[in-house]
Coordinates of C-alpha atoms in Angstrom, one line a residue:
X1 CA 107.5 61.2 -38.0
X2 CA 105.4 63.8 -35.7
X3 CA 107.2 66.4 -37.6
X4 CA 105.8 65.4 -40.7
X5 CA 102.5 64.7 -39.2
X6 CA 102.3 68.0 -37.8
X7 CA 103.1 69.7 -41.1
X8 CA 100.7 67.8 -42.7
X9 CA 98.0 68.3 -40.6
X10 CA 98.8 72.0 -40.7
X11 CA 99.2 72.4 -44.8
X12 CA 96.1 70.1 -45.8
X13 CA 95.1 67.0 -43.6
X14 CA 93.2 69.2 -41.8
X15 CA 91.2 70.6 -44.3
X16 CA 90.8 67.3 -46.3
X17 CA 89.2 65.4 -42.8
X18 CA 86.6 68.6 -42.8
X19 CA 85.1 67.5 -46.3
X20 CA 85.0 64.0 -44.8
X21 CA 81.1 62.7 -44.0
X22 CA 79.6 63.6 -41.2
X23 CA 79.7 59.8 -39.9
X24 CA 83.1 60.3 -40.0
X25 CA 83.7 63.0 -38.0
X26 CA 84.3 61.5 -34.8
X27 CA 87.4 59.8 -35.9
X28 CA 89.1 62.4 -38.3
X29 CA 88.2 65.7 -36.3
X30 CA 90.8 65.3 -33.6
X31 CA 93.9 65.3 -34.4
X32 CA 95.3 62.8 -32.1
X33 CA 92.7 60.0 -32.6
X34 CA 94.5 56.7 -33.0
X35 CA 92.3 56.2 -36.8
X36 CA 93.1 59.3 -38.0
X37 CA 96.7 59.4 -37.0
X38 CA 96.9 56.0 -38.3
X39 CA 95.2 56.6 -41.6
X40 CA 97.4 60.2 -41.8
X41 CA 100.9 58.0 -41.1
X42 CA 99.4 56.0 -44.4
X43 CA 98.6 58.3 -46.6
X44 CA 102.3 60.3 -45.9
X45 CA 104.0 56.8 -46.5
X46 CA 102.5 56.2 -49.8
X47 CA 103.1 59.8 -51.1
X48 CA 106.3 60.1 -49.7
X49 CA 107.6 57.5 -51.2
X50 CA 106.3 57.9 -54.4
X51 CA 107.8 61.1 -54.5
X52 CA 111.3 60.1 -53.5
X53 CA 110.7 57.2 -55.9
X54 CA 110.0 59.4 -58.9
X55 CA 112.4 62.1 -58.0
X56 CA 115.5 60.3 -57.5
X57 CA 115.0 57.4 -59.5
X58 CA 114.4 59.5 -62.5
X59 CA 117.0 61.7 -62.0
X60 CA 119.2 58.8 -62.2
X61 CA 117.8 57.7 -64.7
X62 CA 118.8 60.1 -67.0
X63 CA 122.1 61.9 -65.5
X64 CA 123.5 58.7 -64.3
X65 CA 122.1 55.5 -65.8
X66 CA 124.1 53.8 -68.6
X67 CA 122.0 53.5 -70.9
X68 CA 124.0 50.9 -73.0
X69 CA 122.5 48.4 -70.6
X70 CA 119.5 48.2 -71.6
X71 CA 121.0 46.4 -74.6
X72 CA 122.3 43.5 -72.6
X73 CA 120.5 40.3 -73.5
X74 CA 119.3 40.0 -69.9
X75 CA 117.5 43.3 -69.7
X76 CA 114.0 42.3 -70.3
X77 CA 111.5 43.7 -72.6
X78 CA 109.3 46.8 -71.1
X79 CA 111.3 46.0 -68.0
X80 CA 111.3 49.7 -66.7
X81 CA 107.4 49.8 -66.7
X82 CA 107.3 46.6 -65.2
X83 CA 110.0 48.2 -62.3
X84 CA 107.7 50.4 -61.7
X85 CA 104.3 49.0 -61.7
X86 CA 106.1 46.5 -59.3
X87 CA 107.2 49.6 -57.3
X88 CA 103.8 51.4 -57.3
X89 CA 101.6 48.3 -56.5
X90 CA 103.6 47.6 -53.5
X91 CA 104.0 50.6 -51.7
X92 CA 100.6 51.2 -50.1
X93 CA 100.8 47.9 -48.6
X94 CA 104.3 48.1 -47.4
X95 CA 103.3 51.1 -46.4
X96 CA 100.3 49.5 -44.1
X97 CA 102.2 47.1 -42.2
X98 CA 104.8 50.0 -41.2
X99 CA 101.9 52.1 -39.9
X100 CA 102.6 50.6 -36.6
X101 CA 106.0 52.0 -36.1
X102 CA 105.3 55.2 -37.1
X103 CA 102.1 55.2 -35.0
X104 CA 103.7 54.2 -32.0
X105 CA 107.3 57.0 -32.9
X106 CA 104.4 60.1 -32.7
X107 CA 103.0 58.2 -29.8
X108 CA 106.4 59.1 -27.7
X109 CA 107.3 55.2 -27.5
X110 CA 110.3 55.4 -29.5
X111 CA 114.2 57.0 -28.3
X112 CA 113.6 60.2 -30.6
X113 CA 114.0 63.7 -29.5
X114 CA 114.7 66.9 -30.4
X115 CA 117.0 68.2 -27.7
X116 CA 120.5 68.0 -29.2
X117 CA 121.8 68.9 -25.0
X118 CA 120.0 65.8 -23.9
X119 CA 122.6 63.9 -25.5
X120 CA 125.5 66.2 -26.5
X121 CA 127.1 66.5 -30.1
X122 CA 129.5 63.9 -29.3
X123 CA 126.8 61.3 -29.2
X124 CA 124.0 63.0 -31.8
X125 CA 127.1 62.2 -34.3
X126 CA 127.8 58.8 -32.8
X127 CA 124.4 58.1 -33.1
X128 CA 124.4 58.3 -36.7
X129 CA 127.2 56.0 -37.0
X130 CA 125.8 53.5 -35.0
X131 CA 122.2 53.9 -37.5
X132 CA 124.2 53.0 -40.1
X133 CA 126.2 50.3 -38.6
X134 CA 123.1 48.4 -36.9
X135 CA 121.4 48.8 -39.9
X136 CA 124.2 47.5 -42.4
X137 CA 124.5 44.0 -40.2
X138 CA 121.0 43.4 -39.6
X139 CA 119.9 44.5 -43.6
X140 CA 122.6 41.8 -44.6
X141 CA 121.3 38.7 -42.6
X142 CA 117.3 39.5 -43.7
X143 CA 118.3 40.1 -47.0
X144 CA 120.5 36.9 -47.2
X145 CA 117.9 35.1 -44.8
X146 CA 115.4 35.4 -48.1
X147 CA 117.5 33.7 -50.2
X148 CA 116.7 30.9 -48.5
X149 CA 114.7 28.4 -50.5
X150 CA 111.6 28.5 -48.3
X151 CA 111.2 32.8 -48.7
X152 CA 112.9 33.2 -52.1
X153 CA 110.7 32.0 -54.3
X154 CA 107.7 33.7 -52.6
X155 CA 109.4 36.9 -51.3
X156 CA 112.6 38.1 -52.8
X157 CA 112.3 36.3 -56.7
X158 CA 110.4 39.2 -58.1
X159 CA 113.4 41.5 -57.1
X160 CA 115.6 39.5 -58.7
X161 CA 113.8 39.1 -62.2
X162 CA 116.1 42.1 -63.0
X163 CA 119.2 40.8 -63.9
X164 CA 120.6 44.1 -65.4
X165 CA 118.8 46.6 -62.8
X166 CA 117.4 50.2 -63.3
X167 CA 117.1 53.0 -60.8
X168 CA 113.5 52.3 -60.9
X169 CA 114.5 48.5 -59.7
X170 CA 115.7 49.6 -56.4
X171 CA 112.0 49.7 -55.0
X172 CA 110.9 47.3 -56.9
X173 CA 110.0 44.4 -54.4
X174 CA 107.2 42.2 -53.0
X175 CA 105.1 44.6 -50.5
X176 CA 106.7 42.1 -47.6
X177 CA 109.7 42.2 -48.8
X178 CA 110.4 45.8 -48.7
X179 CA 108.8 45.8 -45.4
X180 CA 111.1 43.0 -43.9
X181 CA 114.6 44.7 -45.2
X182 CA 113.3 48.5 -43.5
X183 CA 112.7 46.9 -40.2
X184 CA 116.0 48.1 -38.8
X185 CA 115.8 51.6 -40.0
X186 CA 112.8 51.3 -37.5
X187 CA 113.6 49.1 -34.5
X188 CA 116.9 51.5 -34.3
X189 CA 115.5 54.5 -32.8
X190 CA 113.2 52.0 -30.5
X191 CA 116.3 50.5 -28.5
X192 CA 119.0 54.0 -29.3
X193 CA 118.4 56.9 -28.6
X194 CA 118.6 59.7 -32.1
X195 CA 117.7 62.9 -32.9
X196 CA 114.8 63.3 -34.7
X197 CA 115.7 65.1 -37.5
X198 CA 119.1 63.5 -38.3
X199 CA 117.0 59.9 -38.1
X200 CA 114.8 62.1 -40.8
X201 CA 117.7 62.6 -43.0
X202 CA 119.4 59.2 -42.7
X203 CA 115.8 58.0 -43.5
X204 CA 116.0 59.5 -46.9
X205 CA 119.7 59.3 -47.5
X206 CA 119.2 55.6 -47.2
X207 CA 116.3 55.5 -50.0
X208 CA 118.5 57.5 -52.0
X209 CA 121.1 54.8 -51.3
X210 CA 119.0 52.3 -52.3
X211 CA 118.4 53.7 -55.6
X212 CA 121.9 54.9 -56.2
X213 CA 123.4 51.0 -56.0
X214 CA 120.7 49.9 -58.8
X215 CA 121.5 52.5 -61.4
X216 CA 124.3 51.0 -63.0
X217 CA 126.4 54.3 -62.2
X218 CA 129.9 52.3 -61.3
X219 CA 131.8 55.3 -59.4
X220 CA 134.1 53.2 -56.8
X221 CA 135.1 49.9 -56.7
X222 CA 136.2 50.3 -52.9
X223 CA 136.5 46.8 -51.2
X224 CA 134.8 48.5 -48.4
X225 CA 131.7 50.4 -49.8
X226 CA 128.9 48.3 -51.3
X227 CA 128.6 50.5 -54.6
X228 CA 126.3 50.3 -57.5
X229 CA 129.6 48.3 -59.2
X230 CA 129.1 45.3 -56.4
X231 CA 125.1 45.3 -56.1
X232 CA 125.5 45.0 -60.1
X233 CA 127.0 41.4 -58.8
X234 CA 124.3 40.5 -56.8
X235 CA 121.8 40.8 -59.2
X236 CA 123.9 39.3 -61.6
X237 CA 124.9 36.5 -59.8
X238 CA 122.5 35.7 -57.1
X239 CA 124.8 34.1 -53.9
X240 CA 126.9 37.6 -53.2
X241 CA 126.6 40.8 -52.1
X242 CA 124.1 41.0 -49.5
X243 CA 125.3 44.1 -48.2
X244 CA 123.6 47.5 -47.4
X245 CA 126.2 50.0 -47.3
X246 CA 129.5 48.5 -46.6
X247 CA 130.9 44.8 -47.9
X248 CA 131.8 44.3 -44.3
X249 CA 129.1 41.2 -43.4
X250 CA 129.7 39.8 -46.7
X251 CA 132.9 39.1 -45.7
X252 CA 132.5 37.9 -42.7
X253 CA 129.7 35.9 -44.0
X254 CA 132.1 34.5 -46.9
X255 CA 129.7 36.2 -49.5
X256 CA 131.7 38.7 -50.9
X257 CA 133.1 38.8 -54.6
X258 CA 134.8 41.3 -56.4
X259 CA 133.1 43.2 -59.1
X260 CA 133.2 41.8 -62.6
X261 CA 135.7 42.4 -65.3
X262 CA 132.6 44.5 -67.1
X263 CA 132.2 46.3 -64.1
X264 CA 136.0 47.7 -64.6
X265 CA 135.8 48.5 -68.1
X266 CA 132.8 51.0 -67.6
X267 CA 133.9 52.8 -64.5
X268 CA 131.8 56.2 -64.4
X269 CA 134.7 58.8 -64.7
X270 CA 136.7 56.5 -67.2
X271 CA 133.5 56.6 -69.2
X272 CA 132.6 60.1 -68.9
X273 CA 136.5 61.0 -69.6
X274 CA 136.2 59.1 -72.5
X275 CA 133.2 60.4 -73.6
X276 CA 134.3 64.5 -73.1
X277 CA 137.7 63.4 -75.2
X278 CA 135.6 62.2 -77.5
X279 CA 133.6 65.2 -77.8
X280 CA 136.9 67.3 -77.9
X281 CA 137.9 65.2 -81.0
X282 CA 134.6 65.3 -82.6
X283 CA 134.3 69.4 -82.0
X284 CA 138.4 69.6 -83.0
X285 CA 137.4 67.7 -86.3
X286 CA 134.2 70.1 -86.8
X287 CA 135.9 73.3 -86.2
X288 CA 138.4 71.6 -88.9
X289 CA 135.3 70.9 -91.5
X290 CA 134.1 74.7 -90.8
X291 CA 137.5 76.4 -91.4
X292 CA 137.7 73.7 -94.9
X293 CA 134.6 74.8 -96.1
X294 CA 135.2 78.7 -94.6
X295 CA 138.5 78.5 -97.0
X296 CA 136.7 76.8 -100.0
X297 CA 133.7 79.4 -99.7
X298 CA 136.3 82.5 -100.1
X299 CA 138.3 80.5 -103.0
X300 CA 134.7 80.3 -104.8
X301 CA 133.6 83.8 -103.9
X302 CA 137.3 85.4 -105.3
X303 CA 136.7 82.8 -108.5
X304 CA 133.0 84.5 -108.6
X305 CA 134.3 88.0 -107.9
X306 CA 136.7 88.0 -111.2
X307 CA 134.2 86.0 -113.3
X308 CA 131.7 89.6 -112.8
X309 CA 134.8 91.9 -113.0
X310 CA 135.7 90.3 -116.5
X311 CA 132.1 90.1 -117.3
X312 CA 131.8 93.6 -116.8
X313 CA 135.2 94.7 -118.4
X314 CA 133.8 92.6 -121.5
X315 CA 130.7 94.9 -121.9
X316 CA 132.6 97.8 -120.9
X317 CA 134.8 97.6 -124.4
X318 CA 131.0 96.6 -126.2
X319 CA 129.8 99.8 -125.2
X320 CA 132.8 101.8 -126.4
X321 CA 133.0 100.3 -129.7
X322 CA 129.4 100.7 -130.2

């Protein structure tokens, strides 16, 4: 995050604290004041995420969403506004309570740096697997943790109002809740060791992740992967699918369950196969319509061209018997 703080400060945080009151001075002027730092970790939470948010879930949205689904009778009425006033509402505030990793990562406190020869390739790749391995077992037991009677209905319900989900579902939690299911992204680089900018990219990848499982998109049905196809179960469903990335806790944790029988009937490339033959054999049938009407055009036209040539022959023998 000292990367991003460090461009900030350099592209505009420094010349918004200038404008700030005088009053304020002593704790926005220095760049390494824990209020400022603090309050500049904040504000490139909240407009990060919104932009990712925006960005992604939109494209989604409308290059990958199905569409169709918003005609199932549990998609609720004006449920994509209500995604995303959920979604917007929550983020500064799930964006407060993680101030205190970030503040403490630019602090030097966390395992980041920047060196790849302070660990070597082998382990800056290893590094990423074990991200996404830590992250997939301890994602699973918070998120199945709120299902639990005491936290659900305070914590986790409101994700689950959407039965039939929407890109712009996949942010779409209680401030807390959010807060509770990123904590491992977090606590990773506190107890391993990462490279700073590959813990920046699996960051984001995972966000995109998060969106890419709520947009309805089925591309694999892999028993391993935790696709769109078996998060559509969860939501659907309520007691399966815990999962992050991988189905490999649900297993273990006797939570897993295949993806439904609509699930295989609207596979992505079936669908969009079906959908470009379709396309063929409507533009077949109108090339087919053109070259009818092409052919009944002419027929009229030669009909039309001896009507005026006999017209014409007619006056012709007028004129010479006058």
């Amino acid at each position: 995050m000292d990367v991003i703080l460090d461009l900030a400060d350099n592209h505009g945080l420094d010349a918004l604290y200038a404008q700030f009151p005088s009053t304020l001075q002593p704790y926005v002027a220095d760049r390494h004041h824990a209020f400022r730092q603090c309050f500049s970790l904040w504000l490139i939470a909240v407009v990060g995420v919104n932009l990712l948010y925006f960005i992604f879930s939109t494209l989604s949205y409308y290059f990958l969403f199905d569409h169709s689904l918003m005609k199932h009778p549990k998609f609720l009425p004006n449920q994509i506004r209500r995604e995303i006033m959920l979604s917007v509402t929550s983020f500064p505030v799930t964006a407060l309570v993680t101030v205190p990793w970030f503040y403490f990562e630019v602090r030097g406190y966390s395992k980041l740096y920047k060196n790849v020869d302070d660990y070597g390739w082998g382990y800056f790749y290893l590094s990423i697997g074990m991200f996404l391995a830590f992250t997939d077992c301890l994602i699973y037991w918070i998120h199945r943790f709120e299902h639990h009677p005491m936290l659900y209905w305070w914590l986790h319900k409101q994700h689950h109002a959407w039965k039939v989900s929407t890109p712009f579902a996949s942010f779409a939690f209680h401030p807390l809740d959010g807060y509770f299911q990123s904590i491992p992204y977090h606590a990773f680089v506190f107890i391993f060791p990462m490279h700073a900018y590959a813990y920046l990219a699996a960051f984001v990848l995972v966000q995109i992740w998060t969106i890419s499982i709520h947009d309805g998109a089925y591309f694999t049905q892999h028993p391993i992967i935790n696709s769109s196809a078996h998060h559509t179960v969860h939501h659907l469903e309520f007691n399966y699918n815990y999962g992050q990335y991988t189905t490999l806790w649900d297993r273990i944790g006797g939570s897993y369950k295949e993806p439904t029988e609509h699930v295989e009937n609207n596979m992505f490339f079936e669908k969009l196969s079906k959908r470009m033959a379709q396309y063929e054999k409507n533009d077949e049938s109108r090339m087919q319509t053109a070259l009818i009407d092409n052919k009944d055009q002419k027929r009229r036209n030669r009909k039309l061209g001896k009507g005026r040539a006999n017209g014409k022959g007619h006056q012709a023998r007028l004129v010479k018997e006058d």
